[in-house]
Short mmCIF file of C-alpha atoms in Angstrom, two decimals:
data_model
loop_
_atom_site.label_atom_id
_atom_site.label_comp_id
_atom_site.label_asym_id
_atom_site.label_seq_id
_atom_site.Cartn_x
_atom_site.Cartn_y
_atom_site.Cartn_z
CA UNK J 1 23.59 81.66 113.72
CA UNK J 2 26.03 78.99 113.41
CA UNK J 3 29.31 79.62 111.52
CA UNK J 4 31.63 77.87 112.63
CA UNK J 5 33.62 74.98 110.18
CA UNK J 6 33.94 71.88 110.91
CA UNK J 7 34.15 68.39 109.88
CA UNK J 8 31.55 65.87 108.64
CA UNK J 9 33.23 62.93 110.45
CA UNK J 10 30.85 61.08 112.87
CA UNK J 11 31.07 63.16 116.54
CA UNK J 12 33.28 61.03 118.94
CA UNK J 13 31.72 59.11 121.27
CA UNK J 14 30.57 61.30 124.64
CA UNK J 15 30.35 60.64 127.72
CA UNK J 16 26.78 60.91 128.34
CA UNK J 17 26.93 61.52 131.70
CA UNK J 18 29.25 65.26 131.00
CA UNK J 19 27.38 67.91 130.86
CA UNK J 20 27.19 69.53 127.56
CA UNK J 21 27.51 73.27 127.31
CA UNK J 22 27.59 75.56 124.75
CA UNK J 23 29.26 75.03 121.51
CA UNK J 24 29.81 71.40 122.32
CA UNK J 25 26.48 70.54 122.56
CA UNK J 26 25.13 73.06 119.90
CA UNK J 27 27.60 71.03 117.44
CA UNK J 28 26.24 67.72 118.35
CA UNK J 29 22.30 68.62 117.97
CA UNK J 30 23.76 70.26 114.80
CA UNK J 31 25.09 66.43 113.95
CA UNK J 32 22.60 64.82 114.49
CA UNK J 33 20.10 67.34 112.57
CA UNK J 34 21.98 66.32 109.46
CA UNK J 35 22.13 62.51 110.81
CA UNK J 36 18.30 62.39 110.38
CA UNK J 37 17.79 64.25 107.31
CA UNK J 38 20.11 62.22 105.15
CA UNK J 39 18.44 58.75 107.06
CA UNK J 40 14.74 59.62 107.71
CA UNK J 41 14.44 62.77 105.42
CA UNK J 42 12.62 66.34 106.18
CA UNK J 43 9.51 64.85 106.02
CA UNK J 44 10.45 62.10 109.06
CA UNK J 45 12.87 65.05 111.18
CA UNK J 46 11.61 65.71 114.38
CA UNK J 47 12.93 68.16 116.87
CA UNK J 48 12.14 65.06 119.55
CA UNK J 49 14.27 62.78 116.96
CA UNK J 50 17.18 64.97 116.73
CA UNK J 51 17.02 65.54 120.74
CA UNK J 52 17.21 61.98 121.23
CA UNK J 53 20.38 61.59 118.51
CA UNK J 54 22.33 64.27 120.66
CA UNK J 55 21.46 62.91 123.88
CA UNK J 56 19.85 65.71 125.19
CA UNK J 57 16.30 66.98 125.74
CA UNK J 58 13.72 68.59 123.39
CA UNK J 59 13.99 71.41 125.74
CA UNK J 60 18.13 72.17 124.68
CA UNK J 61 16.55 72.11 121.25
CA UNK J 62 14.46 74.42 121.64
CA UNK J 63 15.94 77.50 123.50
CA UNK J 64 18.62 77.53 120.44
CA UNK J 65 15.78 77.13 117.78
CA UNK J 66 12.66 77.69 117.48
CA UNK J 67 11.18 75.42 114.43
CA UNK J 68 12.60 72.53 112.49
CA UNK J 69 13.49 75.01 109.18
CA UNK J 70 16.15 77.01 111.50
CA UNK J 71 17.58 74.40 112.79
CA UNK J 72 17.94 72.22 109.71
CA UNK J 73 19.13 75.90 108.07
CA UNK J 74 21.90 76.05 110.70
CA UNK J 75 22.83 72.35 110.17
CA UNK J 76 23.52 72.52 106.08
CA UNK J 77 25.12 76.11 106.61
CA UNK J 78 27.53 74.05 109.36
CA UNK J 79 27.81 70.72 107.82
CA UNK J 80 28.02 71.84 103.75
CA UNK J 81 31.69 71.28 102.80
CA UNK J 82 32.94 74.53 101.18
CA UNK J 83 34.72 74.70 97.66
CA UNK J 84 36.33 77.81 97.30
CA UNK J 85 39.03 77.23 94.82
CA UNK J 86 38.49 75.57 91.22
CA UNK J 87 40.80 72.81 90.21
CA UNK J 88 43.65 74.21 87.54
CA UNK J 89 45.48 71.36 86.51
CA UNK J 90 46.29 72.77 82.80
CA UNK J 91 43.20 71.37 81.36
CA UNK J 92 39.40 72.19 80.96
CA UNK J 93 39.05 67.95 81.14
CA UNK J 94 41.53 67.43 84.06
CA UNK J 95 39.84 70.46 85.82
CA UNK J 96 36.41 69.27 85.23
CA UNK J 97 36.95 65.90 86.19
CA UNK J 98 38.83 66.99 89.56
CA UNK J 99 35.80 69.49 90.61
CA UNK J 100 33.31 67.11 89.44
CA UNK J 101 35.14 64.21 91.67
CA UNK J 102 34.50 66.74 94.33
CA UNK J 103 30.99 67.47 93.82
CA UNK J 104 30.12 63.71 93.97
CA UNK J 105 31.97 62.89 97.35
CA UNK J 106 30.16 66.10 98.42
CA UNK J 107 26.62 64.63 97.01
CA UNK J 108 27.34 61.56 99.27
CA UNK J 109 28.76 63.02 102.19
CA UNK J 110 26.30 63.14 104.97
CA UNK J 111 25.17 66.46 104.80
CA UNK J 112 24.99 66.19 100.44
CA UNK J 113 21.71 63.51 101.30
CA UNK J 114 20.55 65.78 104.09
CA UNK J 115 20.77 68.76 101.40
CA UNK J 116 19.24 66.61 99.08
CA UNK J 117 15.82 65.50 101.49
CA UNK J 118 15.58 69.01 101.76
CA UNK J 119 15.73 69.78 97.97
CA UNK J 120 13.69 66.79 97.29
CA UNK J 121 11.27 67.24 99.66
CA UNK J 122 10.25 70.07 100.59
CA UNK J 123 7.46 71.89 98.77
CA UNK J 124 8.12 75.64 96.77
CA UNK J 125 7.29 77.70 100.39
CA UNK J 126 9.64 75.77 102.37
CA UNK J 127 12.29 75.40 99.98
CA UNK J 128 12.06 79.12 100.16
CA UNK J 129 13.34 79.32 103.73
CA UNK J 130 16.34 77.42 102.57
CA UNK J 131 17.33 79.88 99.58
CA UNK J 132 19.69 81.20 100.95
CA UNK J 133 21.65 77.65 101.96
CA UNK J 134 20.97 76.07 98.89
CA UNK J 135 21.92 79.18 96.55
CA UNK J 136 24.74 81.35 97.87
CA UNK J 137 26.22 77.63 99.69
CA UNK J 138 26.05 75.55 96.69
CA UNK J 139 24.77 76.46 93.54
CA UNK J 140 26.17 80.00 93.15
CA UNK J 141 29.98 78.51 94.15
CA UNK J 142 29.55 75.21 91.89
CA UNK J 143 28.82 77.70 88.91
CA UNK J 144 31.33 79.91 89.76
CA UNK J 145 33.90 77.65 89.90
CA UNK J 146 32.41 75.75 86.57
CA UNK J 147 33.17 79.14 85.24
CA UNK J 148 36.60 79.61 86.18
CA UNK J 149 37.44 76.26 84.78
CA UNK J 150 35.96 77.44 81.62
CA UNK J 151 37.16 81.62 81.23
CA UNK J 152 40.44 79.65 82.25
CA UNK J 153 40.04 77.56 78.93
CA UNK J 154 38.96 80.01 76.61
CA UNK J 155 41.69 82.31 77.74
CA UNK J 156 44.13 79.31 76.37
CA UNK J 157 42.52 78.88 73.43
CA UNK J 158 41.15 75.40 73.93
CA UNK J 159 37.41 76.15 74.87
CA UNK J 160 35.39 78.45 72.21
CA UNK J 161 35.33 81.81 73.13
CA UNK J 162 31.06 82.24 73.82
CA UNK J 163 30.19 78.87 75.92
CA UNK J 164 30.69 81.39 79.20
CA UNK J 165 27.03 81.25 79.15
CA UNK J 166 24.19 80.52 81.78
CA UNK J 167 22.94 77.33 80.32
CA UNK J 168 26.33 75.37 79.66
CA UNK J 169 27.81 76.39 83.37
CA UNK J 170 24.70 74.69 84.42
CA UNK J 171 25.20 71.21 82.46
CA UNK J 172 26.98 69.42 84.86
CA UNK J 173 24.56 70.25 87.70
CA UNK J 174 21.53 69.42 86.16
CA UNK J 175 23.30 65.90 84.67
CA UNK J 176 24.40 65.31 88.40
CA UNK J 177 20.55 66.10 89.92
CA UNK J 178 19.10 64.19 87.07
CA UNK J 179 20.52 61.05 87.16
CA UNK J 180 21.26 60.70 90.88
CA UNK J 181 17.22 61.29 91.44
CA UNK J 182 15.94 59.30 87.63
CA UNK J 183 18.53 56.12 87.66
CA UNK J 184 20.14 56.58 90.94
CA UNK J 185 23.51 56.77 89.39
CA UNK J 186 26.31 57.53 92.20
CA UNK J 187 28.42 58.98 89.93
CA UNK J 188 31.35 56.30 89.41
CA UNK J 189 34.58 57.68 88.29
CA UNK J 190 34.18 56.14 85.08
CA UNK J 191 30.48 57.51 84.69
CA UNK J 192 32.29 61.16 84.90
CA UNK J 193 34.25 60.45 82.91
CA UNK J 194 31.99 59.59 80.15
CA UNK J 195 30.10 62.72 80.89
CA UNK J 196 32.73 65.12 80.44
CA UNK J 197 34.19 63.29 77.20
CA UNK J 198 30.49 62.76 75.99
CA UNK J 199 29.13 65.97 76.88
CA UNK J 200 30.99 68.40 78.43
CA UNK J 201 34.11 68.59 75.90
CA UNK J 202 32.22 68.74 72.65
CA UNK J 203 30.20 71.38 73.77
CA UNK J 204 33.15 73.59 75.40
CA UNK J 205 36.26 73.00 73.31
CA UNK J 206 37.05 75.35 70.38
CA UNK J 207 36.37 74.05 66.86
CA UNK J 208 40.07 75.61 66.07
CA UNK J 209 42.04 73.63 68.21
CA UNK K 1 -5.32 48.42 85.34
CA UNK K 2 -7.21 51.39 83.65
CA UNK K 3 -5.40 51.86 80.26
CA UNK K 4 -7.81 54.06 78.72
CA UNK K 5 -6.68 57.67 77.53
CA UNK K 6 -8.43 60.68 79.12
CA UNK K 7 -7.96 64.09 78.67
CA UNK K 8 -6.56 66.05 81.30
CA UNK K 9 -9.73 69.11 81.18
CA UNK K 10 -11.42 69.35 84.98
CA UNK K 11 -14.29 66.80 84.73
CA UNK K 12 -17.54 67.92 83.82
CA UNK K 13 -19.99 68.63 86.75
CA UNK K 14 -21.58 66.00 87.76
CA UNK K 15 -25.15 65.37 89.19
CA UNK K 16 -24.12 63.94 92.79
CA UNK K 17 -27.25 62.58 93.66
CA UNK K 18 -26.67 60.17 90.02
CA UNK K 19 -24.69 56.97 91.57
CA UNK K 20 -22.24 56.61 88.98
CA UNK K 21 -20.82 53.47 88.23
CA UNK K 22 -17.91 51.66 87.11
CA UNK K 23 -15.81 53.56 84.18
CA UNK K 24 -17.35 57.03 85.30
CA UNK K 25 -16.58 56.43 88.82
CA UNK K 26 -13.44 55.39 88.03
CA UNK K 27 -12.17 58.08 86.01
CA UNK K 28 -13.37 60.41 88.55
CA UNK K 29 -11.90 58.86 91.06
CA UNK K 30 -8.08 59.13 89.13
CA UNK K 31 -9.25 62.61 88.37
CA UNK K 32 -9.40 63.48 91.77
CA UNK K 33 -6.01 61.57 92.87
CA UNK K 34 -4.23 63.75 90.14
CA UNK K 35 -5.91 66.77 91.66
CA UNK K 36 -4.49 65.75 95.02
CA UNK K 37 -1.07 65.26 94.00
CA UNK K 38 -0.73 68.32 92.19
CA UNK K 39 -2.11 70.29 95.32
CA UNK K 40 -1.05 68.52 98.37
CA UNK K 41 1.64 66.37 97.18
CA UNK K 42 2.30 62.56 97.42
CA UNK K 43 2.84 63.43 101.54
CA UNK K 44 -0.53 65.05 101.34
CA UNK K 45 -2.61 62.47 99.27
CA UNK K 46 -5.16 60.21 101.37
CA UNK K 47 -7.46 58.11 99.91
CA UNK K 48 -10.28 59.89 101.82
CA UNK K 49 -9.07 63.32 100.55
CA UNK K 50 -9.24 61.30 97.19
CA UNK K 51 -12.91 59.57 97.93
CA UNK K 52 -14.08 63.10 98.89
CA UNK K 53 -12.35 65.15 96.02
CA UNK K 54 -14.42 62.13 93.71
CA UNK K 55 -17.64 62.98 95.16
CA UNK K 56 -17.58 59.04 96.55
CA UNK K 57 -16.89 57.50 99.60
CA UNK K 58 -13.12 55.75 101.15
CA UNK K 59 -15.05 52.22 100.25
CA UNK K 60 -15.44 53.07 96.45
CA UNK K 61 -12.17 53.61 96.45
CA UNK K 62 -10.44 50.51 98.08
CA UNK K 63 -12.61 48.41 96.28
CA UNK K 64 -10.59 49.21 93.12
CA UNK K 65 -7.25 49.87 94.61
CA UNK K 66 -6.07 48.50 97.91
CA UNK K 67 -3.50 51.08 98.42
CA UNK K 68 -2.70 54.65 97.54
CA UNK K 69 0.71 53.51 95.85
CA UNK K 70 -1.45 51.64 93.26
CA UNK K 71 -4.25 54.13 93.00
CA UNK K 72 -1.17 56.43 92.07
CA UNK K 73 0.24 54.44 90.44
CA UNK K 74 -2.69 54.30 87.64
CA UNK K 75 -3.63 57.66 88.02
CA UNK K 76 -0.24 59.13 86.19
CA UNK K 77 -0.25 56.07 83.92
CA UNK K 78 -4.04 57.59 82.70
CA UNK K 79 -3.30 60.95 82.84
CA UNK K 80 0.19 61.80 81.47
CA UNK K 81 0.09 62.50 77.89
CA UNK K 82 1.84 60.55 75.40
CA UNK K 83 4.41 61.74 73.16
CA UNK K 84 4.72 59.24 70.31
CA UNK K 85 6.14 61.02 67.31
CA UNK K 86 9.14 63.51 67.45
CA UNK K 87 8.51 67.53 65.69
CA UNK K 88 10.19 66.83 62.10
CA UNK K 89 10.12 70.36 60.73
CA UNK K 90 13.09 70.05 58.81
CA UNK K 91 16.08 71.17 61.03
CA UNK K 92 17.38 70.23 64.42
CA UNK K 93 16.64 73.59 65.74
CA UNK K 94 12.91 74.00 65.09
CA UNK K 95 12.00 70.30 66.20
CA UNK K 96 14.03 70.84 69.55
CA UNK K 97 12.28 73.91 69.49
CA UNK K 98 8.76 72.21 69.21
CA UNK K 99 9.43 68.95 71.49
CA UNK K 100 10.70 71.46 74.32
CA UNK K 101 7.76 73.62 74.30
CA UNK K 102 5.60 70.12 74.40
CA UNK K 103 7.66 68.83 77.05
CA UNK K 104 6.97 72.41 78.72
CA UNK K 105 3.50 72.23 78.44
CA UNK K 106 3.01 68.19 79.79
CA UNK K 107 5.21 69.75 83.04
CA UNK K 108 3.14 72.34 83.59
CA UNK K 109 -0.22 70.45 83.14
CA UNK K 110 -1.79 68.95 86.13
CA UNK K 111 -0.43 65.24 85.38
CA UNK K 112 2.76 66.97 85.44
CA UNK K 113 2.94 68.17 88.68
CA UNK K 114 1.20 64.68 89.98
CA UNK K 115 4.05 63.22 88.31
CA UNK K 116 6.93 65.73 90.08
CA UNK K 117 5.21 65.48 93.15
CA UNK K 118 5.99 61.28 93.54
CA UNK K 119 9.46 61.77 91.78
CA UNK K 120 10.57 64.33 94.64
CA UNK K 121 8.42 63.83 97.67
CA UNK K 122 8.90 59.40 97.32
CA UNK K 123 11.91 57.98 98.87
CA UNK K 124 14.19 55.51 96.76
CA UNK K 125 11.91 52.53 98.01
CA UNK K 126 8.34 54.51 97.07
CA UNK K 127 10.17 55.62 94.10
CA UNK K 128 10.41 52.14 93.04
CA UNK K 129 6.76 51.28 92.76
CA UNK K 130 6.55 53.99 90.35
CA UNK K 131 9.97 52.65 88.34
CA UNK K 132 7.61 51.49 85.29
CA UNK K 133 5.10 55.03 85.05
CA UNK K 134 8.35 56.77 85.09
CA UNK K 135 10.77 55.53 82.94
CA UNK K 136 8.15 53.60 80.42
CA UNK K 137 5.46 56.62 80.21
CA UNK K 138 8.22 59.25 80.64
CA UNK K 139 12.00 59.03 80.46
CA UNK K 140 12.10 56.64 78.03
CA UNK K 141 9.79 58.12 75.60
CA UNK K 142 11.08 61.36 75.84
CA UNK K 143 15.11 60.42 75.20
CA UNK K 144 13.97 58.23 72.25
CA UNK K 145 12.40 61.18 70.52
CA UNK K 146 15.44 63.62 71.35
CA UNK K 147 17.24 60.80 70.03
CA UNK K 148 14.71 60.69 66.51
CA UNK K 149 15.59 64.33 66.21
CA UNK K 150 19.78 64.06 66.85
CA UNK K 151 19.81 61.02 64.62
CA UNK K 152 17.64 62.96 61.39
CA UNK K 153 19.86 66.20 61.97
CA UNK K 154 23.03 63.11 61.24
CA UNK K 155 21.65 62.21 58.70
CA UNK K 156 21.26 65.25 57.48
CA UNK K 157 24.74 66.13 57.82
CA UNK K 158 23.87 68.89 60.30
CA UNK K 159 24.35 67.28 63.45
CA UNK K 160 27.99 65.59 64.04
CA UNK K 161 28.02 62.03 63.84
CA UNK K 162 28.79 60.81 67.41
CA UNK K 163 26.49 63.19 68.91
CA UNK K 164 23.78 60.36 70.04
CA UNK K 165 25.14 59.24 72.96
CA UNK K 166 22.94 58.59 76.62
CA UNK K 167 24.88 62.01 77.74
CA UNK K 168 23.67 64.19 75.38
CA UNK K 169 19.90 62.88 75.03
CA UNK K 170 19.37 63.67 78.63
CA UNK K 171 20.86 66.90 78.68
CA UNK K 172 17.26 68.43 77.50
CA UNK K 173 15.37 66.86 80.48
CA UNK K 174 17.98 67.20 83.22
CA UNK K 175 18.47 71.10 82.26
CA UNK K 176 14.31 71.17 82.69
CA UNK K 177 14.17 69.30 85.95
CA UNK K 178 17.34 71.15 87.48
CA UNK K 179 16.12 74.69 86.60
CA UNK K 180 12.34 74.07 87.42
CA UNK K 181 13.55 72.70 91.14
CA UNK K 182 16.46 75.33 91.52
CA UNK K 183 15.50 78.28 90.25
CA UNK K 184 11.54 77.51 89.96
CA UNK K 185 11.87 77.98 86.52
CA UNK K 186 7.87 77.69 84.34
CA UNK K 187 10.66 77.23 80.73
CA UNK K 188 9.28 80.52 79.23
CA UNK K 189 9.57 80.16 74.89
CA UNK K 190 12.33 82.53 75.21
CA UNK K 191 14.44 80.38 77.73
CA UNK K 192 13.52 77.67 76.07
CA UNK K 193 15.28 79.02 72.60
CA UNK K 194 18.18 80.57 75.10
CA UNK K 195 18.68 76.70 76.05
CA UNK K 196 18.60 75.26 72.36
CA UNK K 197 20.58 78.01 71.29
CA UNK K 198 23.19 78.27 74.06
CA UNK K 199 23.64 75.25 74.82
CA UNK K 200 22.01 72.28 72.16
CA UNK K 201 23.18 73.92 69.00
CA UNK K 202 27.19 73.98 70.28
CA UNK K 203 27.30 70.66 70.90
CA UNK K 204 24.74 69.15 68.53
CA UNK K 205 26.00 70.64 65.42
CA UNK K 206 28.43 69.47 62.95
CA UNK K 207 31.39 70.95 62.81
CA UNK K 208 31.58 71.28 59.05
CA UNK K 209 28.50 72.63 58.91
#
């Protein structure tokens, strides 16, 4: 298992001819993994593919993993970026705003598409396999830190005290799945915008303030 | 283009040694593409799995539609069911309530799962072909009735008055897409009500209310 950090800037360019050993080459099959699920998708990623994209043989692939779900596993647990601390700027609007910001460069970012092929594509069994990733790497922290942004509110006063709830923390989520996948909105500044002052702050802020 | 209605009930049994023609034949043959998609997927679906699944061979087929894209195409265009009057029980609750538990049911039918198989399996491009059975037989219709329903409760006086915007009509179908992908969701009655109530009612209803 993979657990290392690091960065989802393109590799720099290697000299093919070096040898590869070890971490250094385990990052760059790991890069390219993620390079052909966000351009040719699950269903077109091929262990031979991502071989070829790391300049190394099918065989290298191989003796680290076994089938195309542990690999591709490996490569979102690597390449995912990692929000552990919510936004607290003073304001549920400012705060939402800042985290959503986030979540949309983090959509877009290489390994956001590669997430998403795997989301989008891959039926209820292997989506399965990828619980883990998908749940405890990014949709456990987004709520959590939707949540903090919102017990941060309430404890101010400015967001009612019972919208702490399941359904609401999920909002922004589904809005940001649902129209990336039904209009292919990219999530403009100004289209956040309009979400949180269309949606998000009538539904969270207190009717005393 | 078949524009005919049909109900969405397996096809009765048919005599296989009667050569069917024309209208028969060609429902049976969009019967057996929605079977397809709802089993094995848009990745799955081949015209010969289709032919076969019809009872009819790959030529029957191709003689009415040249490609699976189209065959699909008309296939969710015949079988999705048509919403074309919003619940108007009297308060905002009870016709969310009631379109939900619709909306539910057309998910959950066989057309439904055709139609979530192309919207997540197709890439952008494939997606395309399939722009007009989406958005015209689907999305559209079902935002204009959540709309119907916000814009009575204004009326009313029981929903707030700036509450129909683009944000808040999709909330409904982007909370039942995330959750049904994410968390495999089937939108039991009770979460259903859980949604209306946690999350509808506080930002639908008027604040003087």
């Amino acid at each position: 298992m993979v657990t290392s950090r690091w960065t989802t800037a393109p590799a720099p360019p290697q000299a093919v001819s070096a040898r590869r050993r070890g971490a250094v080459l385990e990052r760059a099959i790991l890069d390219a993994a993620l390079e052909q699920l966000s351009t040719v998708g699950w269903n077109g990623l091929t262990m031979e593919g991502v071989a070829a994209g790391a300049q190394t043989g099918k065989a290298a692939v191989y003796r680290r993993w076994s089938s195309k779900e542990d690999l591709v596993a490996d490569a979102l647990q690597a390449g995912l970026p990692r929000f552990e601390k919510a936004p607290d700027v003073g304001t549920v609007r400012e705060d939402l705003l800042a985290l959503c910001r986030q979540a949309r460069d983090a959509m877009f970012s290489r390994p956001g598409f590669a997430l998403r092929s795997v989301i989008h594509e891959c039926d209820p069994v292997q989506v399965e396999r990828f619980h883990g990733v998908i749940f405890e790497g990014v949709v456990e922290p987004t709520t959590k830190l939707i949540g903090e942004i919102v017990t941060r509110g309430i404890e101010r006063g400015e967001v009612r005290s019972d919208a702490a709830n399941g359904y609401v923390l999920d909002a922004i989520p589904a809005m940001m799945m649902y129209r990336s996948k039904i209009s292919g909105s990219e999530w403009s500044d100004r289209e956040i915008e309009e979400m949180i002052d269309g949606l998000m702050l009538p539904l969270l802020l207190s009717r005393d303030a």
